[in-house]
Short mmCIF file of C-alpha atoms in Angstrom, two decimals:
data_model
loop_
_atom_site.label_atom_id
_atom_site.label_comp_id
_atom_site.label_asym_id
_atom_site.label_seq_id
_atom_site.Cartn_x
_atom_site.Cartn_y
_atom_site.Cartn_z
CA MET K 6 -14.10 -25.08 7.27
CA ALA K 7 -11.73 -26.81 9.66
CA ASP K 8 -14.59 -28.82 11.23
CA ASP K 9 -12.72 -28.62 14.53
CA ALA K 10 -14.05 -26.42 17.37
CA GLY K 11 -10.59 -25.49 18.74
CA ILE K 12 -9.19 -24.49 15.36
CA GLU K 13 -12.38 -22.65 14.34
CA GLY K 14 -12.27 -20.67 17.60
CA LEU K 15 -8.67 -19.67 16.93
CA ILE K 16 -9.55 -18.56 13.38
CA GLU K 17 -12.43 -16.45 14.74
CA LEU K 18 -10.14 -14.67 17.24
CA MET K 19 -7.43 -14.10 14.60
CA ALA K 20 -10.02 -12.60 12.22
CA ARG K 21 -10.58 -9.75 14.71
CA LEU K 22 -7.05 -8.41 14.14
CA PRO K 23 -6.79 -5.37 11.87
CA GLY K 24 -5.61 -6.31 8.39
CA LEU K 25 -6.91 -9.88 8.68
CA GLY K 26 -10.37 -10.94 7.47
CA PRO K 27 -11.98 -14.38 7.86
CA ARG K 28 -10.15 -15.68 4.77
CA SER K 29 -6.67 -14.43 5.64
CA ALA K 30 -7.14 -15.47 9.29
CA ARG K 31 -7.82 -18.99 8.01
CA ARG K 32 -4.66 -18.86 5.89
CA ALA K 33 -2.62 -17.56 8.84
CA VAL K 34 -3.92 -20.31 11.16
CA LEU K 35 -3.16 -22.97 8.53
CA MET K 36 0.40 -21.69 8.32
CA LEU K 37 0.63 -21.72 12.14
CA LEU K 38 -0.68 -25.30 12.19
CA LYS K 39 2.03 -26.36 9.75
CA LYS K 40 4.73 -24.64 11.85
CA ARG K 41 3.45 -25.69 15.26
CA GLY K 42 6.89 -26.01 16.85
CA GLN K 43 8.82 -23.20 15.16
CA LEU K 44 6.15 -20.47 15.11
CA MET K 45 2.83 -21.30 16.79
CA ALA K 46 4.13 -22.30 20.23
CA PRO K 47 6.64 -19.38 20.52
CA LEU K 48 4.00 -16.90 19.28
CA ALA K 49 1.43 -18.14 21.80
CA GLN K 50 3.99 -17.90 24.58
CA ALA K 51 5.18 -14.41 23.61
CA MET K 52 1.57 -13.23 23.40
CA ALA K 53 0.62 -14.68 26.79
CA GLN K 54 3.74 -13.15 28.35
CA VAL K 55 3.03 -9.67 26.93
CA ALA K 56 -0.69 -9.91 27.81
CA LEU K 57 0.33 -10.66 31.39
CA THR K 58 3.00 -7.98 31.78
CA ALA K 59 1.91 -5.10 29.50
CA LYS K 60 0.88 -1.94 31.30
CA ASP K 61 0.48 1.77 30.62
CA CYS K 62 3.41 3.86 31.81
CA HIS K 63 2.00 5.84 34.77
CA ILE K 64 3.84 8.98 33.69
CA CYS K 65 3.40 9.24 29.90
CA GLY K 66 0.80 6.59 28.97
CA ASN K 67 3.15 4.63 26.64
CA ILE K 68 2.61 0.85 26.72
CA GLY K 69 5.46 -1.32 27.93
CA THR K 70 6.16 -4.40 30.02
CA ALA K 71 7.69 -2.43 32.92
CA ASP K 72 6.07 0.01 35.39
CA LEU K 73 7.97 2.90 33.85
CA CYS K 74 8.34 2.91 30.04
CA PRO K 75 11.94 2.83 28.69
CA ILE K 76 11.65 6.48 27.60
CA CYS K 77 10.52 7.78 31.00
CA ALA K 78 13.15 5.55 32.66
CA ASP K 79 15.98 7.00 30.54
CA PRO K 80 17.46 10.08 32.33
CA ALA K 81 19.09 11.21 29.05
CA ARG K 82 15.62 11.99 27.68
CA ALA K 83 14.75 14.47 30.45
CA ASN K 84 15.67 17.43 28.25
CA GLY K 85 12.71 19.61 29.24
CA GLU K 86 10.73 18.79 26.07
CA VAL K 87 7.49 16.79 26.03
CA CYS K 88 5.71 15.79 22.84
CA VAL K 89 1.90 15.38 23.14
CA VAL K 90 0.47 12.63 20.89
CA GLU K 91 -3.02 11.21 20.49
CA ASP K 92 -2.06 7.55 20.50
CA VAL K 93 0.71 5.06 21.29
CA ALA K 94 0.91 4.42 17.51
CA ASP K 95 1.96 8.08 16.99
CA LEU K 96 4.61 7.73 19.72
CA TRP K 97 5.97 4.61 18.01
CA ALA K 98 6.01 6.44 14.63
CA LEU K 99 8.04 9.32 16.11
CA GLU K 100 10.44 6.89 17.83
CA ARG K 101 10.85 4.99 14.54
CA ALA K 102 11.80 8.24 12.82
CA GLY K 103 14.33 8.84 15.64
CA VAL K 104 13.94 12.61 15.37
CA PHE K 105 12.83 13.48 18.91
CA ARG K 106 15.00 13.06 22.00
CA GLY K 107 12.61 14.26 24.72
CA ARG K 108 9.71 12.52 26.44
CA TYR K 109 6.05 12.00 25.51
CA HIS K 110 2.53 12.44 26.80
CA VAL K 111 -0.02 10.04 25.29
CA LEU K 112 -3.58 11.42 25.42
CA GLY K 113 -5.23 8.14 24.39
CA GLY K 114 -7.80 10.00 22.27
CA LEU K 115 -9.04 13.46 21.33
CA LEU K 116 -11.63 15.77 22.91
CA SER K 117 -15.04 14.82 21.60
CA ALA K 118 -18.37 16.13 22.83
CA LEU K 119 -20.17 13.39 20.89
CA ASP K 120 -18.25 10.55 22.55
CA ALA K 121 -18.24 12.35 25.93
CA VAL K 122 -14.45 12.49 26.03
CA GLY K 123 -13.42 15.40 28.27
CA PRO K 124 -10.05 16.80 29.42
CA GLU K 125 -9.99 14.47 32.47
CA GLU K 126 -10.20 11.33 30.30
CA LEU K 127 -7.24 12.55 28.23
CA GLY K 128 -5.06 13.32 31.26
CA ILE K 129 -4.76 17.02 30.38
CA PRO K 130 -4.71 18.11 34.08
CA ARG K 131 -1.97 15.49 34.59
CA LEU K 132 -0.03 17.09 31.71
CA ALA K 133 -0.35 20.51 33.37
CA ARG K 134 1.08 19.04 36.60
CA ARG K 135 3.99 17.51 34.64
CA VAL K 136 4.84 20.94 33.23
CA THR K 137 5.43 22.35 36.74
CA ASP K 138 6.71 19.17 38.45
CA GLU K 139 9.29 18.36 35.74
CA GLY K 140 10.06 22.00 34.99
CA LEU K 141 9.37 21.57 31.28
CA ARG K 142 10.70 24.14 28.80
CA GLU K 143 8.58 23.20 25.78
CA VAL K 144 5.42 21.22 25.01
CA ILE K 145 5.16 20.13 21.37
CA LEU K 146 1.60 19.39 20.22
CA ALA K 147 1.95 16.60 17.63
CA LEU K 148 -1.76 16.03 17.00
CA ASN K 149 -3.51 15.16 13.76
CA ALA K 150 -4.33 18.07 11.45
CA THR K 151 -8.05 17.25 11.71
CA VAL K 152 -10.87 19.24 13.34
CA ASP K 153 -10.81 17.11 16.53
CA GLY K 154 -7.00 17.20 16.64
CA GLN K 155 -6.86 20.98 16.31
CA THR K 156 -9.71 21.50 18.84
CA THR K 157 -7.77 19.38 21.35
CA ALA K 158 -4.55 21.29 20.60
CA HIS K 159 -6.31 24.62 21.24
CA TYR K 160 -7.77 23.33 24.51
CA ILE K 161 -4.34 22.14 25.71
CA ALA K 162 -2.76 25.46 24.72
CA ASP K 163 -5.39 27.30 26.80
CA ALA K 164 -4.99 24.92 29.75
CA LEU K 165 -1.18 25.27 29.77
CA ALA K 166 -1.12 29.05 29.21
CA PRO K 167 -0.95 29.88 33.00
CA THR K 168 2.24 27.79 33.35
CA GLY K 169 4.09 29.99 30.85
CA VAL K 170 5.62 26.93 29.12
CA GLN K 171 6.66 27.33 25.45
CA LEU K 172 4.07 25.70 23.18
CA SER K 173 4.67 24.58 19.61
CA SER K 174 3.07 22.38 16.99
CA LEU K 175 4.36 20.38 14.02
CA ALA K 176 5.02 22.39 10.86
CA GLN K 177 2.53 22.05 8.01
CA GLY K 178 3.76 21.98 4.42
CA VAL K 179 4.82 19.88 1.46
CA PRO K 180 5.73 16.29 2.52
CA VAL K 181 9.31 15.23 1.73
CA GLY K 182 9.26 13.71 -1.76
CA GLY K 183 5.78 15.14 -2.40
CA GLU K 184 4.73 16.53 -5.77
CA LEU K 185 2.86 19.85 -5.78
CA ASP K 186 0.54 18.59 -8.51
CA TYR K 187 -0.91 15.93 -6.18
CA LEU K 188 -1.22 18.06 -3.02
CA ASP K 189 -4.58 19.23 -1.70
CA ASP K 190 -5.36 22.97 -1.67
CA GLY K 191 -5.24 23.21 2.14
CA THR K 192 -1.69 21.84 2.33
CA LEU K 193 -0.52 24.03 -0.55
CA GLY K 194 -1.99 27.10 1.14
CA ALA K 195 -0.39 26.20 4.50
CA ALA K 196 2.98 25.60 2.82
CA LEU K 197 2.80 28.97 1.04
CA ARG K 198 1.79 30.88 4.18
CA ALA K 199 4.66 29.26 6.16
CA ARG K 200 7.22 29.85 3.39
CA ARG K 201 10.84 30.31 4.48
CA ARG K 202 13.62 32.54 3.13
CA VAL K 203 16.42 30.59 1.44
CA MET E 23 9.47 1.34 17.58
CA ALA E 24 7.99 0.08 20.83
CA ASP E 25 11.38 0.31 22.59
CA ASP E 26 10.38 -2.76 24.60
CA ALA E 27 12.05 -6.14 24.01
CA GLY E 28 8.95 -8.20 24.83
CA ILE E 29 6.64 -6.21 22.56
CA GLU E 30 9.22 -6.02 19.74
CA GLY E 31 9.67 -9.81 19.90
CA LEU E 32 5.92 -10.29 19.61
CA ILE E 33 5.74 -7.94 16.59
CA GLU E 34 8.57 -9.87 14.92
CA LEU E 35 6.75 -13.20 15.34
CA MET E 36 3.44 -11.73 14.14
CA ALA E 37 5.14 -10.31 11.04
CA ARG E 38 5.92 -13.89 9.90
CA LEU E 39 2.22 -14.63 9.37
CA PRO E 40 1.03 -14.56 5.77
CA GLY E 41 -0.83 -11.35 4.95
CA LEU E 42 0.94 -9.37 7.70
CA GLY E 43 4.11 -7.35 7.08
CA PRO E 44 6.20 -5.49 9.68
CA ARG E 45 3.87 -2.48 9.54
CA SER E 46 0.56 -4.35 9.84
CA ALA E 47 2.04 -6.66 12.51
CA ARG E 48 2.82 -3.54 14.55
CA ARG E 49 -0.75 -2.29 14.07
CA ALA E 50 -2.14 -5.70 15.07
CA VAL E 51 0.02 -5.86 18.21
CA LEU E 52 -1.01 -2.31 19.16
CA MET E 53 -4.66 -3.32 18.87
CA LEU E 54 -3.94 -6.44 20.98
CA LEU E 55 -2.21 -4.27 23.60
CA LYS E 56 -5.27 -2.04 23.82
CA LYS E 57 -7.57 -5.06 24.20
CA ARG E 58 -5.37 -7.07 26.55
CA GLY E 59 -8.24 -8.63 28.48
CA GLN E 60 -10.88 -9.09 25.76
CA LEU E 61 -8.67 -10.27 22.88
CA MET E 62 -4.97 -10.73 23.63
CA ALA E 63 -5.26 -13.13 26.58
CA PRO E 64 -7.97 -15.34 24.98
CA LEU E 65 -6.07 -15.41 21.67
CA ALA E 66 -2.82 -16.42 23.38
CA GLN E 67 -4.63 -19.13 25.29
CA ALA E 68 -6.46 -20.49 22.21
CA MET E 69 -3.21 -20.54 20.27
CA ALA E 70 -1.28 -22.33 23.02
CA GLN E 71 -4.11 -24.87 23.36
CA VAL E 72 -4.22 -25.61 19.61
CA ALA E 73 -0.39 -25.71 19.37
CA LEU E 74 -0.41 -28.32 22.13
CA THR E 75 -3.22 -30.49 20.80
CA ALA E 76 -3.09 -30.15 16.99
CA LYS E 77 -2.07 -33.27 15.14
CA ASP E 78 -2.31 -34.77 11.65
CA CYS E 79 -5.10 -37.32 11.31
CA HIS E 80 -3.28 -40.65 10.92
CA ILE E 81 -5.71 -41.80 8.25
CA CYS E 82 -6.24 -38.83 5.91
CA GLY E 83 -3.65 -36.23 6.96
CA ASN E 84 -6.23 -33.53 7.87
CA ILE E 85 -5.19 -31.36 10.85
CA GLY E 86 -7.37 -31.48 13.94
CA THR E 87 -7.14 -31.53 17.71
CA ALA E 88 -8.16 -35.20 18.03
CA ASP E 89 -6.30 -38.37 16.98
CA LEU E 90 -8.87 -39.02 14.27
CA CYS E 91 -10.15 -35.99 12.33
CA PRO E 92 -13.93 -35.32 12.56
CA ILE E 93 -14.38 -36.48 8.95
CA CYS E 94 -12.63 -39.83 9.42
CA ALA E 95 -14.47 -40.25 12.75
CA ASP E 96 -17.89 -39.73 11.13
CA PRO E 97 -19.28 -43.12 9.96
CA ALA E 98 -21.78 -41.32 7.68
CA ARG E 99 -18.89 -40.20 5.49
CA ALA E 100 -17.68 -43.75 4.71
CA ASN E 101 -19.50 -43.78 1.37
CA GLY E 102 -16.68 -45.41 -0.60
CA GLU E 103 -15.46 -42.12 -2.09
CA VAL E 104 -12.10 -40.52 -1.26
CA CYS E 105 -11.05 -37.12 -2.58
CA VAL E 106 -7.27 -36.64 -3.00
CA VAL E 107 -6.09 -33.05 -2.32
CA GLU E 108 -2.65 -31.46 -2.22
CA ASP E 109 -3.09 -29.52 0.97
CA VAL E 110 -5.25 -29.11 4.09
CA ALA E 111 -6.29 -25.69 2.67
CA ASP E 112 -7.89 -27.49 -0.30
CA LEU E 113 -9.72 -29.86 2.06
CA TRP E 114 -11.06 -26.87 4.02
CA ALA E 115 -12.17 -25.17 0.77
CA LEU E 116 -14.12 -28.29 -0.30
CA GLU E 117 -15.67 -28.61 3.18
CA ARG E 118 -16.64 -24.93 3.07
CA ALA E 119 -18.39 -25.50 -0.24
CA GLY E 120 -20.20 -28.47 1.38
CA VAL E 121 -20.38 -30.34 -1.93
CA PHE E 122 -18.56 -33.57 -1.04
CA ARG E 123 -19.84 -36.13 1.47
CA GLY E 124 -17.01 -38.69 1.34
CA ARG E 125 -13.58 -38.71 2.96
CA TYR E 126 -10.23 -37.19 2.00
CA HIS E 127 -6.59 -38.02 1.45
CA VAL E 128 -4.20 -35.10 1.98
CA LEU E 129 -0.93 -35.50 0.08
CA GLY E 130 0.83 -32.58 1.78
CA GLY E 131 2.54 -31.58 -1.47
CA LEU E 132 3.05 -32.62 -5.08
CA LEU E 133 5.62 -34.88 -6.75
CA SER E 134 8.71 -32.81 -7.51
CA ALA E 135 12.03 -34.13 -8.75
CA LEU E 136 13.64 -30.76 -7.99
CA ASP E 137 12.58 -30.72 -4.33
CA ALA E 138 13.16 -34.51 -4.01
CA VAL E 139 9.53 -35.16 -3.13
CA GLY E 140 8.71 -38.76 -4.05
CA PRO E 141 5.59 -40.96 -3.76
CA GLU E 142 6.59 -42.11 -0.23
CA GLU E 143 6.65 -38.53 1.11
CA LEU E 144 3.15 -37.95 -0.26
CA GLY E 145 1.71 -41.14 1.25
CA ILE E 146 0.71 -42.57 -2.13
CA PRO E 147 1.43 -46.19 -1.05
CA ARG E 148 -0.73 -45.48 2.02
CA LEU E 149 -3.51 -44.30 -0.33
CA ALA E 150 -3.23 -47.55 -2.32
CA ARG E 151 -3.62 -49.53 0.94
CA ARG E 152 -6.69 -47.45 1.86
CA VAL E 153 -8.31 -48.38 -1.48
CA THR E 154 -8.19 -52.10 -0.62
CA ASP E 155 -8.57 -51.85 3.19
CA GLU E 156 -11.61 -49.53 3.03
CA GLY E 157 -13.02 -51.12 -0.15
CA LEU E 158 -13.22 -47.74 -1.92
CA ARG E 159 -15.44 -47.37 -4.99
CA GLU E 160 -14.04 -44.11 -6.34
CA VAL E 161 -10.93 -41.93 -5.91
CA ILE E 162 -11.43 -38.32 -7.01
CA LEU E 163 -8.22 -36.50 -7.89
CA ALA E 164 -8.83 -32.85 -6.91
CA LEU E 165 -5.35 -31.53 -7.69
CA ASN E 166 -4.36 -28.16 -9.13
CA ALA E 167 -4.53 -27.82 -12.92
CA THR E 168 -0.77 -27.08 -13.01
CA VAL E 169 2.06 -29.16 -14.46
CA ASP E 170 3.07 -30.55 -11.03
CA GLY E 171 -0.56 -31.20 -10.11
CA GLN E 172 -1.25 -33.09 -13.32
CA THR E 173 2.03 -35.06 -13.09
CA THR E 174 1.08 -36.16 -9.58
CA ALA E 175 -2.45 -37.06 -10.75
CA HIS E 176 -1.03 -39.24 -13.53
CA TYR E 177 1.33 -40.97 -11.12
CA ILE E 178 -1.50 -41.73 -8.67
CA ALA E 179 -3.69 -43.02 -11.51
CA ASP E 180 -0.90 -45.41 -12.55
CA ALA E 181 -0.25 -46.49 -8.95
CA LEU E 182 -3.94 -47.23 -8.30
CA ALA E 183 -4.63 -48.94 -11.66
CA PRO E 184 -3.98 -52.48 -10.29
CA THR E 185 -6.66 -52.02 -7.62
CA GLY E 186 -9.34 -51.47 -10.26
CA VAL E 187 -10.86 -48.54 -8.33
CA GLN E 188 -12.83 -45.94 -10.34
CA LEU E 189 -10.66 -42.82 -10.86
CA SER E 190 -11.98 -39.35 -11.67
CA SER E 191 -10.81 -35.76 -11.67
CA LEU E 192 -12.53 -32.40 -11.28
CA ALA E 193 -14.22 -31.03 -14.42
CA GLN E 194 -12.54 -28.20 -16.26
CA GLY E 195 -14.62 -25.41 -17.78
CA VAL E 196 -16.10 -21.95 -17.40
CA PRO E 197 -16.24 -20.89 -13.68
CA VAL E 198 -19.74 -20.13 -12.35
CA GLY E 199 -20.36 -16.42 -12.95
CA GLY E 200 -17.38 -16.24 -15.33
CA GLU E 201 -17.40 -14.13 -18.49
CA LEU E 202 -16.05 -15.76 -21.66
CA ASP E 203 -14.34 -12.52 -22.67
CA TYR E 204 -12.00 -12.72 -19.65
CA LEU E 205 -11.20 -16.46 -19.78
CA ASP E 206 -7.80 -17.76 -20.89
CA ASP E 207 -7.56 -19.81 -24.09
CA GLY E 208 -6.74 -23.05 -22.26
CA THR E 209 -9.90 -22.90 -20.14
CA LEU E 210 -12.05 -21.95 -23.14
CA GLY E 211 -10.63 -24.90 -25.11
CA ALA E 212 -11.19 -27.32 -22.22
CA ALA E 213 -14.77 -26.06 -21.77
CA LEU E 214 -15.51 -26.50 -25.47
CA ARG E 215 -14.03 -30.01 -25.62
CA ALA E 216 -16.05 -31.06 -22.55
CA ARG E 217 -19.28 -29.46 -23.82
CA ARG E 218 -22.57 -31.06 -22.72
CA ARG E 219 -25.87 -31.58 -24.53
CA VAL E 220 -28.71 -29.46 -23.13
#
């Protein structure tokens, strides 16, 4: 217990971050308190700055500090391919891998009757407009291989069918470095069905 | 990769916190970005406020947002007992347990010839002055049961001997809820030597 209202309030807010509980939030705040000049002040300033300037890109839904995200602003990435992802975290993961050179469309969730999330909330009509407006060649559905993910993928495929755009989805199979012995039956079956000639 | 200098800078700073690596810092920042109004802005403000106002209590070394920490400012805690701890984290742990009603003296480290940490750096002369100035009855040495901790405890005991104050240290023994089978030999030996009549 820090016995100090300001410090206790900071610990409480830090404890809401994923990966930090009350105990580790306390440890993190203690470390910040010891490095007030080198770490705490710059971190507070960076956070306030990002909180003030962060916004969703009005084209793809990526989060950035400019009106247009760096990917939508980069003309080199207008290669006619758009990758549909559920979340900004998935976009960041694909960018980290550096394997995709087109643009993105962030849904911000998946279709869910239970949570009353419909196509409008996910910007699916907006995606259909992008297909015609930007003259897209291919839409890659990079959604989770879960029931909700696949339901959403099917819905998008149906919604985009009239545009005639090429639709594709990520391949399913054995992960790189994966051992067959540890794979679930569904993945093994998918990998066998999608087998390739060598 | 967020592809945004402001957001990447924030992730880098967050990754320096204990308990957060590059991956979990990214997840934490993503969560902050999604809750810009409810969490990110208040957290940034609380952190800036604490960074600006936090200071070491000039009597005991506890960290607070006032000149005098709440414990040194509370006259009810002037009961003639001072508990010597290595770190503010130890003080917070004792306060959390709510078992001690006196005041504290935070050393901010342990004696270490290797790291050139001497008695002056740890405020041991200042502790000796507190014993006479505050008319202390008892000084409780609550230092880690490690070589450095015990060396420091011995040094403090020697330094305070001329004042005639009562010195004590935390009891060693079986932790509450502990199983003998899992205890190390040193703890078992200490518990047996310090056995009590029932």
